[in-house]
XYZ file of C-alpha atoms in Angstrom:
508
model
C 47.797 39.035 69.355
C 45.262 41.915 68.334
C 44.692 44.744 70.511
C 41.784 45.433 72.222
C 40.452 47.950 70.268
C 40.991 50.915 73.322
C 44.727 50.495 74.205
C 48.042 49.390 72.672
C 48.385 46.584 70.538
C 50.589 43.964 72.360
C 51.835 42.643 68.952
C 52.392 44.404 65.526
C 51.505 41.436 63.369
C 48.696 40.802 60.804
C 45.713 39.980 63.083
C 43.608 38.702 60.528
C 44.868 36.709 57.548
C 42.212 35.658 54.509
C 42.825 32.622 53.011
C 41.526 32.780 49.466
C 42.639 32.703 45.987
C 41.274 36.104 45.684
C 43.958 37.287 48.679
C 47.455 37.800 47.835
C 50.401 38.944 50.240
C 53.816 40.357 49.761
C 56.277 41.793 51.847
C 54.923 44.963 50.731
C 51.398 44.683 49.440
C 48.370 43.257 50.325
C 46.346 42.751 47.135
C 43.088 41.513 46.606
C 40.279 41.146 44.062
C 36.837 42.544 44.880
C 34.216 42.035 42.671
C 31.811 45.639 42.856
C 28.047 44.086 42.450
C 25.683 46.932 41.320
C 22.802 47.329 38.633
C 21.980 49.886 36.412
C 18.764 51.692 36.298
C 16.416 53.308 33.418
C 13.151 54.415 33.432
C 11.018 53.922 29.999
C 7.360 54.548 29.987
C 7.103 54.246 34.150
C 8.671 51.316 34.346
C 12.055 50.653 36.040
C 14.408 48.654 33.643
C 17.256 47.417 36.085
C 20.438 45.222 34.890
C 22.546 43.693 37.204
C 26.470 44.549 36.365
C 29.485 42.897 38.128
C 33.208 45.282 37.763
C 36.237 43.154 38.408
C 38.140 45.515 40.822
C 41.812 44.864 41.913
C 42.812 46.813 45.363
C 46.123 46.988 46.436
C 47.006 48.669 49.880
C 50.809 48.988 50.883
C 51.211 47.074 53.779
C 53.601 49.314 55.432
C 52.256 51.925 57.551
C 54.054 54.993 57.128
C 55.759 56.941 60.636
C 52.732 59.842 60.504
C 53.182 63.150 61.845
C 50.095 65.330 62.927
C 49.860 68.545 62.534
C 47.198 70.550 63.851
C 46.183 73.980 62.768
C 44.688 75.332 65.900
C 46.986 73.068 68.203
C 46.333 75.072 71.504
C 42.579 75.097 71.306
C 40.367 73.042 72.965
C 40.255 70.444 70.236
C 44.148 70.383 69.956
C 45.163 70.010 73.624
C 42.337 67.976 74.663
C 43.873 65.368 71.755
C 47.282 65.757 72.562
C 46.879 65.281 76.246
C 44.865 61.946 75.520
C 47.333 60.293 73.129
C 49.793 60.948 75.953
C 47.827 59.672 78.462
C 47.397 56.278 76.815
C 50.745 56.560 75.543
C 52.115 56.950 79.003
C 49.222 54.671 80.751
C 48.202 57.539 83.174
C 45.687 56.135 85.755
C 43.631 58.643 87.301
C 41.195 59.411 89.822
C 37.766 60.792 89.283
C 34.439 61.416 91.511
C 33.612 58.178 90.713
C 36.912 56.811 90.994
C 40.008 55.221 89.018
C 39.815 55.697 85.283
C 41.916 54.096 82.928
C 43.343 55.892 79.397
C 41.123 54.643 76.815
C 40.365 55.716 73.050
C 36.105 55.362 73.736
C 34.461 56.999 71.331
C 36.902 55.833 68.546
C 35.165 54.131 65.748
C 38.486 52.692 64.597
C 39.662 51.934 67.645
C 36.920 51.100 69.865
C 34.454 49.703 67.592
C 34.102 46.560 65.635
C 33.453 44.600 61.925
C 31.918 40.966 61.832
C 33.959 39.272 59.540
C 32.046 35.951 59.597
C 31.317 33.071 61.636
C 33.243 30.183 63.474
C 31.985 27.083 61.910
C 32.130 24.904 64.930
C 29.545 27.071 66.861
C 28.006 29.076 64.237
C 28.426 32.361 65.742
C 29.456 35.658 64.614
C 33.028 36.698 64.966
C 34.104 40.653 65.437
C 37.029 42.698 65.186
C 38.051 45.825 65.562
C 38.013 48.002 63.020
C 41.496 49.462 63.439
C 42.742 45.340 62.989
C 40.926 44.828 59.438
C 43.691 46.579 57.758
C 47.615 47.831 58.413
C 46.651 51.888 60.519
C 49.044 53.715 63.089
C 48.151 53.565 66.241
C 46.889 56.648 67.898
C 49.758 56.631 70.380
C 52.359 56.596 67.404
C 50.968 59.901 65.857
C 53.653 62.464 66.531
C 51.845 65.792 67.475
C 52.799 69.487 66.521
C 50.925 72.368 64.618
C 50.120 76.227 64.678
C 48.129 78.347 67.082
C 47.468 82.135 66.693
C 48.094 81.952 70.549
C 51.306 81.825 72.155
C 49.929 79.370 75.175
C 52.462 76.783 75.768
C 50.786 72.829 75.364
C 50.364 72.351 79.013
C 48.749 75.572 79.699
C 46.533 75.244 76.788
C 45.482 72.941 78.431
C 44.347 74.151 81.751
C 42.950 77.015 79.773
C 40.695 74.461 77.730
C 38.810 73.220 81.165
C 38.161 70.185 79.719
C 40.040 67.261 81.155
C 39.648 65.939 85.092
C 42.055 67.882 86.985
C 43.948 64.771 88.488
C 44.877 63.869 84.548
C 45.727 67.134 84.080
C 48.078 67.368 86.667
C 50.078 63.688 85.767
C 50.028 64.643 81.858
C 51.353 68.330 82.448
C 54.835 67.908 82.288
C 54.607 65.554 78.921
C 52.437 68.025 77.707
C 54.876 71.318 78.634
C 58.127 69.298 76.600
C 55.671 69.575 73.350
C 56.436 73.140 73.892
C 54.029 75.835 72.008
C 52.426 76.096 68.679
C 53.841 77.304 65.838
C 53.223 81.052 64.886
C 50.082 80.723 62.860
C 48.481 82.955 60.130
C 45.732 85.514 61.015
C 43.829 87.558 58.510
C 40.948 89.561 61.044
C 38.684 89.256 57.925
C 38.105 85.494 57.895
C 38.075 85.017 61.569
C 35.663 86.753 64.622
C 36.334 90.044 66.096
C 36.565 88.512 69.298
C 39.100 85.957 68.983
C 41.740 89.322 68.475
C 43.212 89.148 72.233
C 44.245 85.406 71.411
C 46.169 86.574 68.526
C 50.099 86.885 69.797
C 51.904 84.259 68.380
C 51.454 85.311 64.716
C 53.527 85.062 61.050
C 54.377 89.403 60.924
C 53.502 90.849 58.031
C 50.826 90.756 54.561
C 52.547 89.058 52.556
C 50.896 85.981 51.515
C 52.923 84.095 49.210
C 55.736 84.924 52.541
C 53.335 83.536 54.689
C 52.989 79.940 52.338
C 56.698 79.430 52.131
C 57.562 80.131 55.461
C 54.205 77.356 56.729
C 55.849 74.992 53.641
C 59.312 74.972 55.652
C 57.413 74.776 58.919
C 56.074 71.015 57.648
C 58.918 69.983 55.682
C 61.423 70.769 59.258
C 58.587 68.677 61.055
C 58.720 66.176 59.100
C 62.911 65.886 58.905
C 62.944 66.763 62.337
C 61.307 63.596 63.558
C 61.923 61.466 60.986
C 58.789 61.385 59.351
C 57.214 59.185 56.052
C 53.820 61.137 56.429
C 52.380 64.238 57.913
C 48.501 65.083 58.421
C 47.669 68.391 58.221
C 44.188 68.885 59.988
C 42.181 72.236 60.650
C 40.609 71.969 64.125
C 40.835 75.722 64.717
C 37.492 77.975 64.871
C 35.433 78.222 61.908
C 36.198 80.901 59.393
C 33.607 83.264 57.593
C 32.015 81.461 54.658
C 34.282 82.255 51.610
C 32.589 83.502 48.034
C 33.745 81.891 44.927
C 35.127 84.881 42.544
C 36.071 84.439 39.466
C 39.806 85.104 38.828
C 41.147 84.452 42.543
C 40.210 81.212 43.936
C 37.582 79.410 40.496
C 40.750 77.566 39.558
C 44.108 76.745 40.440
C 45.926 78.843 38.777
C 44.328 81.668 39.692
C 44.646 80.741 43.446
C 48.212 80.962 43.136
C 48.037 83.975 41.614
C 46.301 85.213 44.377
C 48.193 84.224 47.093
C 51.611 85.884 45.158
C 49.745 89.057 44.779
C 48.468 88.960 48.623
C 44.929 89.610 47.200
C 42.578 90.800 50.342
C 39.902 88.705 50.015
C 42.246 85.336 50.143
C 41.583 83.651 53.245
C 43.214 81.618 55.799
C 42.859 78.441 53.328
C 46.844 79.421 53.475
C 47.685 76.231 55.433
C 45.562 73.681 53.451
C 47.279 75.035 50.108
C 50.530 74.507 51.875
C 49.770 71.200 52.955
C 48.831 70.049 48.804
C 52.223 72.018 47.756
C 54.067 69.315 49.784
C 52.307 66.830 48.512
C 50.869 66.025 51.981
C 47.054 65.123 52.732
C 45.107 67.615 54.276
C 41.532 67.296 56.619
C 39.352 70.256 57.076
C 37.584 69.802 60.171
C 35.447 73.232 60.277
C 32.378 73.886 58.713
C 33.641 77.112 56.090
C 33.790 76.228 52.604
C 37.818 75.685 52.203
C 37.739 73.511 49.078
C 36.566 76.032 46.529
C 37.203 74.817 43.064
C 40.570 76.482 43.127
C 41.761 73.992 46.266
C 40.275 70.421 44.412
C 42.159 71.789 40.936
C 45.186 72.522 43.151
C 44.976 69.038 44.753
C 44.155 67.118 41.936
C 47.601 68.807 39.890
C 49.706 67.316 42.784
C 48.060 64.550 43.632
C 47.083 65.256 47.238
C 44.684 63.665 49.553
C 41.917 66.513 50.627
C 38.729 65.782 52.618
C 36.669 66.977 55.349
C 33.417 69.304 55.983
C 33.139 69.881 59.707
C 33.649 67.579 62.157
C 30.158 65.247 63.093
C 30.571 64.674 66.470
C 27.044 65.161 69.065
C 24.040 67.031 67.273
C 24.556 66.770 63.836
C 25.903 62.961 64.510
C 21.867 61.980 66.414
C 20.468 63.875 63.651
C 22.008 62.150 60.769
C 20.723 58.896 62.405
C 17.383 60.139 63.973
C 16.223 61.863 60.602
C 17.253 58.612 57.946
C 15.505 55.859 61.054
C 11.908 58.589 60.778
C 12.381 58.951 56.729
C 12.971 54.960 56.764
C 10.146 53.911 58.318
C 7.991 55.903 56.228
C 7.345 58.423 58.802
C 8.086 62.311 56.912
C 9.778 64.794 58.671
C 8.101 68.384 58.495
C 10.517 70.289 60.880
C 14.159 69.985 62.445
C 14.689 72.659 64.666
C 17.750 72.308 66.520
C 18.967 74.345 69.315
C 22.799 74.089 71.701
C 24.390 76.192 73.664
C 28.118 76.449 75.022
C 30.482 78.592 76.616
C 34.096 77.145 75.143
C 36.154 79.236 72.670
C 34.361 77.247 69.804
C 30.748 78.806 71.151
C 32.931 82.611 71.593
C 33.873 82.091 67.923
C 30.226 81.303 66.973
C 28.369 84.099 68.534
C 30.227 86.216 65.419
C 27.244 86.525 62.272
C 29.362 85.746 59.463
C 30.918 82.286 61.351
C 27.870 81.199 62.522
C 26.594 81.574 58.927
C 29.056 78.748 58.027
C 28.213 76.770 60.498
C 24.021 77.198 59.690
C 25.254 76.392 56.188
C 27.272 73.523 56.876
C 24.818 71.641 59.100
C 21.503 72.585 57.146
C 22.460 70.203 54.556
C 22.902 67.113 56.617
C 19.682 65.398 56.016
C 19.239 66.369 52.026
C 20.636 62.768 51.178
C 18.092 61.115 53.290
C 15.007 63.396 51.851
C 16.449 63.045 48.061
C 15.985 58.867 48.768
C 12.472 58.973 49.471
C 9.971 60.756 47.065
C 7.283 58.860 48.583
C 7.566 61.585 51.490
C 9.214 64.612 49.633
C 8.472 65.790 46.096
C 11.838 65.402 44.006
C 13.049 68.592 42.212
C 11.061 69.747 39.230
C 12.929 69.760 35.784
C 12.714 73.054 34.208
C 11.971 75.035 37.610
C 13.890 78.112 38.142
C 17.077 77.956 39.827
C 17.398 78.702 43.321
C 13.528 78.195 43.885
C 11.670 75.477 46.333
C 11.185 73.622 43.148
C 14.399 73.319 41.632
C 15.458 71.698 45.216
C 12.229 69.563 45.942
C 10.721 69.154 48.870
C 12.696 69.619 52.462
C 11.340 69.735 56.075
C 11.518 73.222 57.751
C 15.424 73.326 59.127
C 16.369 75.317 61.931
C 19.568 76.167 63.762
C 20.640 78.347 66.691
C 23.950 78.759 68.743
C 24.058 80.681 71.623
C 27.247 81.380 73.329
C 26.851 80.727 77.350
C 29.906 81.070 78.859
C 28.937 79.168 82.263
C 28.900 76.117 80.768
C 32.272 75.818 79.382
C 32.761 72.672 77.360
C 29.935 70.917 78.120
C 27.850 71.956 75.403
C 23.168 71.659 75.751
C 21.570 70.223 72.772
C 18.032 70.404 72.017
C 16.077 69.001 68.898
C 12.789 69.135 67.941
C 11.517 66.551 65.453
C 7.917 67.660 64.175
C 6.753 64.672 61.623
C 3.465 63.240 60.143
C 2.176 60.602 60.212
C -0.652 58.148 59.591
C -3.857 59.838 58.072
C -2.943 63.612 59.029
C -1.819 63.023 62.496
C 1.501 64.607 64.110
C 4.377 63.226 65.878
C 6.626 65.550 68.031
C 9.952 63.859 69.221
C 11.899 66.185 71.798
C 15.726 65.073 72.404
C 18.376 67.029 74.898
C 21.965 66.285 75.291
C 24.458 67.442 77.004
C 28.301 66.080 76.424
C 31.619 67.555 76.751
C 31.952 68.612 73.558
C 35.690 68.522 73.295
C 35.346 64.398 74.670
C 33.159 63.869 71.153
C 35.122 65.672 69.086
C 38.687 64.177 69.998
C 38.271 60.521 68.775
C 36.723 61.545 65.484
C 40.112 63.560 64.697
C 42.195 60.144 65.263
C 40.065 58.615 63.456
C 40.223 60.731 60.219
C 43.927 61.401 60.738
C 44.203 57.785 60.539
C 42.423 56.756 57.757
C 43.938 59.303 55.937
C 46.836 57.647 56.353
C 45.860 54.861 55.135
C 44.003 56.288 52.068
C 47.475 57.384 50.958
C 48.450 53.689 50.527
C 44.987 52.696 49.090
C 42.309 53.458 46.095
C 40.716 57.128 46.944
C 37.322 58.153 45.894
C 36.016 58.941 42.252
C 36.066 62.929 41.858
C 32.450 64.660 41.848
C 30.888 61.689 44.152
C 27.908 63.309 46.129
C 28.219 63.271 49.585
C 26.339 61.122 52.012
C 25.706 62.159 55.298
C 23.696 58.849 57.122
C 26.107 58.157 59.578
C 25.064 54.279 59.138
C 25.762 54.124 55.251
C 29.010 55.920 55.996
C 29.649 53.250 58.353
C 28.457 50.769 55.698
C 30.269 51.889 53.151
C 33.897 52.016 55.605
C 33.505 48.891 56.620
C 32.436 47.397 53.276
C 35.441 48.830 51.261
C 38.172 47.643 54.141
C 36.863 44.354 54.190
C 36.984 44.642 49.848
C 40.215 45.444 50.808
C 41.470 42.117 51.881
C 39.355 40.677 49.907
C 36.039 39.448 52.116
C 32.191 40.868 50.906
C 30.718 43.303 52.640
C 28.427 42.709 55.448
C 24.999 41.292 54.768
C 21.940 40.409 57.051
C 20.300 38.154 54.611
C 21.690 35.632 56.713
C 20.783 32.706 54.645
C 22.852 30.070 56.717
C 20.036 30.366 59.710
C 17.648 30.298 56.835
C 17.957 28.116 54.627
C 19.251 23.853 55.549
């Protein structure tokens, strides 16, 4: 039987087989042959020359998914403990009481999990059929995900907990003692120049000293007696700590890989806390960034790419920056052009603390500026393209953007549930204006915890499948990342991607 898509599967057998001569299956592979439909484009004389291609593509994805340890840099924050608790409460089927009642464990706000793919229609009735996601290809369950990580705070699990404010009180309460036998973080790294002045009194359960290529060999044993310690095929290694200062590139200490190693032996003072991640590639184990600061200088990809390590990750997408990615492409799509984004939260958890320092907001204000340039760069209907020849680093040389504004306050009233306010300021028809006004308010902590499982996950499963071309420009539309996830699982096991042509309700 599948699962349901929220809780524990009841059966751990293939849920969807494809019958096709295309499909192949093995005890240990499933292998399939996708055929990648695309054209080619050229411009002569104003005209658009396009010609079709077809690329015979064979995938093959190991069908056995691997025991997977996750490791969490920034375990006891709110991020961390708000996760851990979770996973145990499904994994324990805590039932709880609320305001508004009983509540039952649930992984909501999972796209793996609590989401779903059509994968055609029954023939009889003509109707679509759905899946979950998380039952389109072999993925560990988010209850199977053995937890552990580093803290700069000494707060066992279960009072990291309490301190976070996040969960219901009554869950709190049945999960504490589960929570207590994880025990406490590991002693983390902390450099005061990469990190906010304020987060200092936090910092007591730290690696002792300045030595830097100490601190990577002592983090490198930490993950290799995880992993023999539990028996483990696979650990995660996944920053969900605050965000660091925004690192410069310099030449000679982190512009290759080499010289990043270099670095680190000679404890060089402007090498940040990218420590972990560059533990994580020397043991060959994938690593997720899920903060805004720039960690994978060219130094990290070079360093990845020599031992063949997954990397990914530029801030986590969870509430603002999620609407906005949707909200922007839907006005840009139907011709309507954007003139202004100014966006606005407040919050009053350790994440908004963090935040209220200059230099990591400035990653942050970095990070999220750039979230609708894909969207712009597709229509030069509405926004002039960049000029050839224009000076670099001029309005020019980027094309045309709408006006993009960001502010964090820290409030600490508020705690976890975190205000959003956007402004959309557009034009539209003949010279006229649109202004589109949208507030939220979430916990931010409840948004933030599903995406984790789900990029722990797939990175799982990206280490037993095809991983993306090197250089490939980032897309930030939420609905072609969706797109393209569900198109390339479904390639996968050899099905098309999904199409709304529909031609069977069109054509007879």
């Amino acid at each position: 039987m599948s699962s349901n898509g929220t809780s524990t599967p009841e059966s751990q057998l293939d849920p969807i087989v494809v019958q096709s001569d295309r499909t192949s299956y093995s005890n240990e592979y499933i292998t399939s042959k996708f055929v990648n439909r695309g054209a080619d484009v050229t411009v002569v004389e104003g005209q658009y020359i396009v010609t079709p291609t077809e690329k015979p593509v064979e995938f093959q994805t190991a069908r056995q998914v691997a025991k997977t340890g996750l490791m969490m840099i920034g375990w006891g924050g709110n991020n961390g403990s708000t996760l851990s608790a979770t996973i145990l409460a499904n994994r324990h089927n805590i039932i709880w009481h609320t305001k508004s009642g009983v509540q039952q464990p649930n992984y909501i706000g999972s796209l793996l999990r609590a989401s779903t793919v059509r994968i055609g229609a029954d023939p009889a009735t003509g109707k679509d059929v759905h899946v979950p996601i998380s039952d389109v290809m072999p993925m560990v369950h988010p209850n199977d995900l053995v937890l552990g990580g580093w803290d700069i705070s000494g707060f066992r699990m279960d009072d990291a907990m309490k301190r976070s404010q996040v969960l219901d009180w009554d869950l709190q309460r049945q999960v504490m003692p589960h929570m207590a036998a994880l025990g406490k973080p590991l002693p983390s790294i902390y450099y005061p120049d990469f990190i906010a002045a304020n987060q200092e009194a936090r910092a007591d359960n730290v690696l002792p000293g300045t030595d830097k290529q100490a601190h990577l060999e002592h983090i490198r044993q930490d993950i290799r007696n995880f992993k023999a310690e539990h028996g483990l095929d696979r650990v995660v290694v996944f920053w969900t700590a605050n965000t660091e200062r925004y690192s410069d590139i310099i030449p000679g200490v982190n512009d290759t890989a080499t010289n990043l190693l270099a670095a680190i032996k000679g404890s060089h003072p402007r090498y940040p806390l990218h420590a972990i991640r560059r533990r994580a590639i020397l043991e060959g184990e994938p690593f997720v960034n899920g903060a805004p600061q720039n960690t994978f200088v060219p130094g990290v990809i070079e360093l990845a790419e020599r031992h063949q390590s997954f990397i990914g990750g530029d801030d986590l997408k969870s509430g603002q920056t999620k609407l906005k990615s949707v909200f922007a492409e839907f006005l840009v799509n139907a011709g309507i052009k954007p003139l202004s984004i100014a966006s606005y939260n407040h919050l009053g958890n350790n994440d908004g603390q963090n935040l209220s320092a200059e230099r990591q907001f400035k990653s942050k204000e970095i990070s999220k500026s750039s979230v609708v340039d894909d969207m712009v760069s597709a229509n030069a209907l509405l926004f002039k393209p960049p000029q050839a020849g224009a000076p670099a680093g001029s309005k020019e040389a980027k094309g045309e953007h709408p006006d993009h504004v960001i502010v964090i306050k820290y409030v600490p009233a508020v705690g976890d549930s975190k205000r959003a306010i956007d402004e959309y300021y557009s034009e539209i028809f003949c010279g006229g204006r649109s202004t589109i006004n949208i507030f939220n308010e979430c916990e931010d902590s409840l948004l933030a915890t599903p995406l984790i499982l789900d990029l722990a996950i797939l990175t799982e499963l990206l280490t037993r499948a095809p991983l993306v071309k090197p250089g490939t420009d980032v897309v930030n539309s939420l609905n072609r990342q969706r797109n393209a996830l569900e198109t390339f699982l479904k390639a996968c096991i050899g099905l098309e991607g999904s199409s709304d042509l529909l031609l069977e309700t069109r054509i007879w």
